[in-house]
Short mmCIF file of N, CA and C in Angstrom, two decimals:
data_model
loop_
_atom_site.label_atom_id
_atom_site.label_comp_id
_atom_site.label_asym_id
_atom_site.label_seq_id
_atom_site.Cartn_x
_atom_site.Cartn_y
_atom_site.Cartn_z
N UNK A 1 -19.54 19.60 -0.35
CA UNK A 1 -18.74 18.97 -1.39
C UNK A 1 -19.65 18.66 -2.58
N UNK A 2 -19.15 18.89 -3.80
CA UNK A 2 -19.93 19.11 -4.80
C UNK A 2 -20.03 17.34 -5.39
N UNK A 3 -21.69 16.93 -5.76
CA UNK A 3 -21.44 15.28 -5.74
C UNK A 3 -20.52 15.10 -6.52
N UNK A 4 -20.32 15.54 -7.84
CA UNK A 4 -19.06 14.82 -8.24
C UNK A 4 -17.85 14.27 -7.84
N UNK A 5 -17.81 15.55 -7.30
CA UNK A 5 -15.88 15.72 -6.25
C UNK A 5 -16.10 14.27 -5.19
N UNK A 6 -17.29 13.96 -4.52
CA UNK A 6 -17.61 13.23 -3.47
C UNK A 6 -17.54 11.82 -3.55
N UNK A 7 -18.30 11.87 -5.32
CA UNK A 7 -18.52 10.01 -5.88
C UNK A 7 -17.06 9.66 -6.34
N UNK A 8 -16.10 10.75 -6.37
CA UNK A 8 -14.45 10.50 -7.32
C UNK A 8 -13.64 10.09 -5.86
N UNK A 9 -13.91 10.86 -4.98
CA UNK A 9 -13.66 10.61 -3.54
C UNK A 9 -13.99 9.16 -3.25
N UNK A 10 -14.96 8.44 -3.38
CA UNK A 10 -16.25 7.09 -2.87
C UNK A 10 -14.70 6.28 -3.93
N UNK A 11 -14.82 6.77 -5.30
CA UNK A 11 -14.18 5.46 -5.84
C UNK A 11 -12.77 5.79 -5.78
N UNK A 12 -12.31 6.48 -5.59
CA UNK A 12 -10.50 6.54 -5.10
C UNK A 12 -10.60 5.83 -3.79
N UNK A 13 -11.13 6.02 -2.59
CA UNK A 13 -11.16 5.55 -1.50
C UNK A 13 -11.75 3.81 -1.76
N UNK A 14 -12.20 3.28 -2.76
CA UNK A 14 -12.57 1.53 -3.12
C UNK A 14 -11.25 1.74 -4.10
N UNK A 15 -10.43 2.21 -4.98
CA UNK A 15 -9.75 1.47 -5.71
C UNK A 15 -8.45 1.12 -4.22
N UNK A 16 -8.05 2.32 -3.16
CA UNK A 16 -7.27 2.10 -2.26
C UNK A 16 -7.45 0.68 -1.63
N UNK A 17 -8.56 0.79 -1.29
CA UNK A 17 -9.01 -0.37 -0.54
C UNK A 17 -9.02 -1.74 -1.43
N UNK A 18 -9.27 -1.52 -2.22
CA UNK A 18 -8.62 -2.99 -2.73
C UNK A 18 -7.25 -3.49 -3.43
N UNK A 19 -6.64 -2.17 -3.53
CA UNK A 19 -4.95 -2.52 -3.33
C UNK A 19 -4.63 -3.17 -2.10
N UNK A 20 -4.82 -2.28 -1.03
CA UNK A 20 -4.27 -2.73 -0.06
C UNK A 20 -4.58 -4.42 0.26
N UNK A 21 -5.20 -4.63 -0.08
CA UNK A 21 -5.97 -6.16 -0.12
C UNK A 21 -4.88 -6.77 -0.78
N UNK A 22 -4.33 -6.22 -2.03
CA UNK A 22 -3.84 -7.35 -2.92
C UNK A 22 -2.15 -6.81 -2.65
N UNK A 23 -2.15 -5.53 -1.80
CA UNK A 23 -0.49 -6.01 -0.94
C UNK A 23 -0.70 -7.08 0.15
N UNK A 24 -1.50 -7.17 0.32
CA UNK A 24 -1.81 -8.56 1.68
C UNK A 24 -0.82 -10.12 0.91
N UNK A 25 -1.45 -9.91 -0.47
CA UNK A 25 -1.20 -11.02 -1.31
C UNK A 25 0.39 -11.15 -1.67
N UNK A 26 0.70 -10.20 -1.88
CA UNK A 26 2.59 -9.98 -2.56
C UNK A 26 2.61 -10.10 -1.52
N UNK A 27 2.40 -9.50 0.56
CA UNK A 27 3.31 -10.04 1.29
C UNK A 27 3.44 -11.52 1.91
N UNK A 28 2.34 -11.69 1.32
CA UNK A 28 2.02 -13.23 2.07
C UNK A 28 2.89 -14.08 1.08
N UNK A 29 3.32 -14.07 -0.32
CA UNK A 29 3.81 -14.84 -0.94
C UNK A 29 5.50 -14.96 0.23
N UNK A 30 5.95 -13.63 0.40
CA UNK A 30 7.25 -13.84 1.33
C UNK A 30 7.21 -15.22 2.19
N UNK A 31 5.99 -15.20 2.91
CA UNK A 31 6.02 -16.13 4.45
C UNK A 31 5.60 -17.45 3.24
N UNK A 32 5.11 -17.61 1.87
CA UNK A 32 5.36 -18.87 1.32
C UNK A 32 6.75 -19.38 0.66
N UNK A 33 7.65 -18.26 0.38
CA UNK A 33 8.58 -18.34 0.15
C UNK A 33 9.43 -18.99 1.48
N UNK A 34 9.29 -18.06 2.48
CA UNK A 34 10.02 -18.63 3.87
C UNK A 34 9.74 -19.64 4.36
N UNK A 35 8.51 -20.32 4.38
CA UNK A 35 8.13 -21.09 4.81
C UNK A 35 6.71 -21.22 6.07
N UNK A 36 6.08 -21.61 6.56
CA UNK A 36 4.73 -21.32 7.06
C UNK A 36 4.66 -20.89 8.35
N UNK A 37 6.11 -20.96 8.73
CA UNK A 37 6.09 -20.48 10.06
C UNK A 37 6.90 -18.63 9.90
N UNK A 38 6.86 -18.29 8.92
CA UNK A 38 7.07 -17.15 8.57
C UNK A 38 6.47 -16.34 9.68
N UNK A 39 7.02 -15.32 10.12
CA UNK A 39 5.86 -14.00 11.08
C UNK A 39 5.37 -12.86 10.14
N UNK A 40 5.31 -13.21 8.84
CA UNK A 40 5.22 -12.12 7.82
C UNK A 40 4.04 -11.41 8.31
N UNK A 41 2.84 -12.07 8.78
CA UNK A 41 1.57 -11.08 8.85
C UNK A 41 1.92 -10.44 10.42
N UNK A 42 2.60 -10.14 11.37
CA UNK A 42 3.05 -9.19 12.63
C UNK A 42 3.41 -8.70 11.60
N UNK A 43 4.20 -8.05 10.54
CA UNK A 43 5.15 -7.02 10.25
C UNK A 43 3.64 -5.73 10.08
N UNK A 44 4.52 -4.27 10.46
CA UNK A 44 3.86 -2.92 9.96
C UNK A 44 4.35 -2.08 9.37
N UNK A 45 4.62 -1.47 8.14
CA UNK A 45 4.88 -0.37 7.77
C UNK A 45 4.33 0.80 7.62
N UNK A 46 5.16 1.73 7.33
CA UNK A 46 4.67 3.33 6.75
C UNK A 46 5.54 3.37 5.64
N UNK A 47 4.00 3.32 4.78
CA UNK A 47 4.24 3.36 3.34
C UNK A 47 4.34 5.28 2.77
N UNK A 48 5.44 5.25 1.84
CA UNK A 48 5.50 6.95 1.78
C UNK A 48 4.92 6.61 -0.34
N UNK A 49 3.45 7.33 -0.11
CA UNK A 49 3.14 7.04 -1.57
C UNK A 49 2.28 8.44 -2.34
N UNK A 50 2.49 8.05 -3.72
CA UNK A 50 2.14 9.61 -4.20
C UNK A 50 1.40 8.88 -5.32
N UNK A 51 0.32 9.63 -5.68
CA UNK A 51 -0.60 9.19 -6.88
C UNK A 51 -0.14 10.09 -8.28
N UNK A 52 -0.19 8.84 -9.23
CA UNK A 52 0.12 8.82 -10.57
C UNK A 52 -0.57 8.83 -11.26
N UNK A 53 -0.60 9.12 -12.63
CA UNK A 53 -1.93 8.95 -13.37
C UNK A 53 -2.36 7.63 -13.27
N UNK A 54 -3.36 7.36 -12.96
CA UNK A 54 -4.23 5.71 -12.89
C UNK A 54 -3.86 5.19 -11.75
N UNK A 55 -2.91 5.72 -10.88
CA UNK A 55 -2.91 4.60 -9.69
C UNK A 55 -2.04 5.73 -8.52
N UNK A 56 -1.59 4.60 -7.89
CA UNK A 56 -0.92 5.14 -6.49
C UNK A 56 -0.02 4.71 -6.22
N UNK A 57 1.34 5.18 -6.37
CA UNK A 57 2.88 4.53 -6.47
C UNK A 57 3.08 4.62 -5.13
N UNK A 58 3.70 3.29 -4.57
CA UNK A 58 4.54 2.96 -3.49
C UNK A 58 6.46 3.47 -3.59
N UNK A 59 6.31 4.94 -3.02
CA UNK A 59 7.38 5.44 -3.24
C UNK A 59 8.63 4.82 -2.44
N UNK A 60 8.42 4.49 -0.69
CA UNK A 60 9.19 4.12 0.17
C UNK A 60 8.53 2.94 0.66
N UNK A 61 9.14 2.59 2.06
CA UNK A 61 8.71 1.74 2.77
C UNK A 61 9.96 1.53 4.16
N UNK A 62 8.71 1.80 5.04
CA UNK A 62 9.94 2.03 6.19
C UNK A 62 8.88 0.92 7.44
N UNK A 63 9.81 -0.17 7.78
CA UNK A 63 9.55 -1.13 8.51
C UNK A 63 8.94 -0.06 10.13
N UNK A 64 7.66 -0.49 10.21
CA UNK A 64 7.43 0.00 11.78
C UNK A 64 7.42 -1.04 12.94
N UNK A 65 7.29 -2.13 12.16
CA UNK A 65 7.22 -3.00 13.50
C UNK A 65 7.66 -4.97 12.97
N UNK A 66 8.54 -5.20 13.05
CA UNK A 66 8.84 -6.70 12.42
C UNK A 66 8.39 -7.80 13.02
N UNK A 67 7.77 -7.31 13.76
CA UNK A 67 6.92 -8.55 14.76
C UNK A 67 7.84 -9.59 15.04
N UNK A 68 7.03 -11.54 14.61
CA UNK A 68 8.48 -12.28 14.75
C UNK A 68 9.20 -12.61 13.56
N UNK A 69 9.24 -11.59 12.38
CA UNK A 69 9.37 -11.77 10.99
C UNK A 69 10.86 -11.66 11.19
N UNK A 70 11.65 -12.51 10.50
CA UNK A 70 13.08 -12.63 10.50
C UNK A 70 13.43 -11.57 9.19
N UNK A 71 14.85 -10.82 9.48
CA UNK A 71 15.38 -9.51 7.87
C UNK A 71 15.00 -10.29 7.03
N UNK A 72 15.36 -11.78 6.50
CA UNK A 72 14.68 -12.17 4.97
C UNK A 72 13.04 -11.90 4.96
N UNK A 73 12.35 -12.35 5.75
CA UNK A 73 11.04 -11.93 5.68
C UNK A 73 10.78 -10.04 5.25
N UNK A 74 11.44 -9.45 6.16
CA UNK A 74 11.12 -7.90 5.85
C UNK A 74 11.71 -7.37 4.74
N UNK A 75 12.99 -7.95 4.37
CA UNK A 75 13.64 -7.52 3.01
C UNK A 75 12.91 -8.06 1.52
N UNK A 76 12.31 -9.18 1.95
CA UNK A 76 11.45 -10.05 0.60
C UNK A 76 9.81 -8.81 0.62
N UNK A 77 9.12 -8.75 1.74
CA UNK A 77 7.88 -7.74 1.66
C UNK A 77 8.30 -5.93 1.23
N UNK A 78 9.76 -5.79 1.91
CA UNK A 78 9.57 -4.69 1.45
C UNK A 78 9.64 -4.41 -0.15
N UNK A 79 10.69 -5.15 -0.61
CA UNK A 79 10.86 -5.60 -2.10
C UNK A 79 9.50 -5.58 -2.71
N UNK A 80 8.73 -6.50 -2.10
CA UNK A 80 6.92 -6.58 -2.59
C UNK A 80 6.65 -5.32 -3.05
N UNK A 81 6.82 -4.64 -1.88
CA UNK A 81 5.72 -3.52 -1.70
C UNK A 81 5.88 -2.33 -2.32
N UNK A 82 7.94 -2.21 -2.45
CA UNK A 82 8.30 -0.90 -2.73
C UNK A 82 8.14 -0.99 -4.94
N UNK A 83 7.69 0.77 -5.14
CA UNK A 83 7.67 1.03 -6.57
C UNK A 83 6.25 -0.10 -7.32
N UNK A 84 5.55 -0.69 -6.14
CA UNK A 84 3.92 -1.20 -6.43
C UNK A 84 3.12 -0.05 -7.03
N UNK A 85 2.68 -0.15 -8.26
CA UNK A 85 1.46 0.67 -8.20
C UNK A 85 0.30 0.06 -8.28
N UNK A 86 -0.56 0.72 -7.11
CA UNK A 86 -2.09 0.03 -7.17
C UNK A 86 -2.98 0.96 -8.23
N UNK A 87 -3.96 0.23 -9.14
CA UNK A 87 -4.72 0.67 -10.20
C UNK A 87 -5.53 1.73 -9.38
N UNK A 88 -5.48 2.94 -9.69
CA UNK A 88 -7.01 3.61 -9.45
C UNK A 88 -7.37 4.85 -10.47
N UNK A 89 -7.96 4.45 -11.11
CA UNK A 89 -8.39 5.15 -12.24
C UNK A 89 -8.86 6.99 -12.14
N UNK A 90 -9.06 6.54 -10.62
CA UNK A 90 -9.76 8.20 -10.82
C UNK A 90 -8.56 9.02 -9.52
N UNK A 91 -7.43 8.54 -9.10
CA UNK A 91 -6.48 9.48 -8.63
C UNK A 91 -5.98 10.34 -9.33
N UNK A 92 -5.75 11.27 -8.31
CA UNK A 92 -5.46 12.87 -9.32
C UNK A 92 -3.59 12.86 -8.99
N UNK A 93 -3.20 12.89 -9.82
CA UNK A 93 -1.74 12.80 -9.90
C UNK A 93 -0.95 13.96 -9.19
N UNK A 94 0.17 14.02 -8.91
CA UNK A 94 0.75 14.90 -7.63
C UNK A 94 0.32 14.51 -6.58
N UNK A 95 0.04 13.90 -5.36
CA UNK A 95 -0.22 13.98 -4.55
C UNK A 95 0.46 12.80 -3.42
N UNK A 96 1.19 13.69 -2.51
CA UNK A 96 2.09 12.60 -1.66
C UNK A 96 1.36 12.31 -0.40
N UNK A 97 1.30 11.32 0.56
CA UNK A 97 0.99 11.36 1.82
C UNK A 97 2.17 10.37 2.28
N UNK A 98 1.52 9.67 3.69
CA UNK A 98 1.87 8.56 4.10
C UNK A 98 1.07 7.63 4.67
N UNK A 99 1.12 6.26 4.55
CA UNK A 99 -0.36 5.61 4.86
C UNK A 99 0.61 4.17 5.77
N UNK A 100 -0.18 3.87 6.90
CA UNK A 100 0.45 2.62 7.57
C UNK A 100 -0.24 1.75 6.89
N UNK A 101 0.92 0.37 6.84
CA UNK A 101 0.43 -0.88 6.48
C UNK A 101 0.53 -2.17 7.36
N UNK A 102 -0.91 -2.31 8.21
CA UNK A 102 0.11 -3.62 8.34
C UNK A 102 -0.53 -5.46 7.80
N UNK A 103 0.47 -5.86 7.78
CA UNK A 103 0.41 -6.81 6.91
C UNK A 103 -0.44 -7.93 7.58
N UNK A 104 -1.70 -8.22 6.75
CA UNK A 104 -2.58 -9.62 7.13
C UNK A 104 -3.17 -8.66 8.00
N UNK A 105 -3.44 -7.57 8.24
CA UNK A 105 -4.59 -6.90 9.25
C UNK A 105 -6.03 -6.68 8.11
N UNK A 106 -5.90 -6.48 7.28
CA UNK A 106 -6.77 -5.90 5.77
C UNK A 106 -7.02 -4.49 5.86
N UNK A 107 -5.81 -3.88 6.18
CA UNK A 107 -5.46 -2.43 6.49
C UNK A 107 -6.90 -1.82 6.49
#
């Protein structure tokens, strides 16, 4: 791998990683909204996301696991999460995958 391609790789893979950090934050506001006994951090998704210029759009969001999170809890995070774009300056646009999330783990 040619270093360039490798160091664009190093910082797409840190701008991911600190999105996912700051979806921790939008879902945790849910369980302050609900209240403290919220189960917001059990919930898991599979996030369906495609990179945009400068970042990485949260296209879907499909509940994998609701732990003891009550539908207002999963309907308030998915809301969070869905049409989020996380900043990353050096993603190359077109590109779809799917990435699990789960919430309060620090993916």
């Amino acid at each position: 791998m040619l270093p360039s391609r490798r160091h664009a790789l190093a910082s797409f893979r840190r701008e991911l990683a600190a999105g996912l950090a700051e979806l921790d934050g939008r879902v945790a506001r849910c369980a302050a909204r609900n209240g403290p006994d919220a189960g917001v951090a059990a919930m898991s998704f599979v996030l369906d996301v495609e990179t945009v210029a400068n970042g990485i759009r949260i296209r879907g969001v499909r509940l994998e696991s609701s732990g003891s999170a009550s539908a207002a809890d999963v309907a308030c995070a998915s809301s969070a999460l869905r049409d989020h774009v996380i900043p990353a300056p050096s993603a190359e646009p077109g590109r779809r995958w799917e990435l699990r999330f789960s919430a309060g783990a620090g993916s």
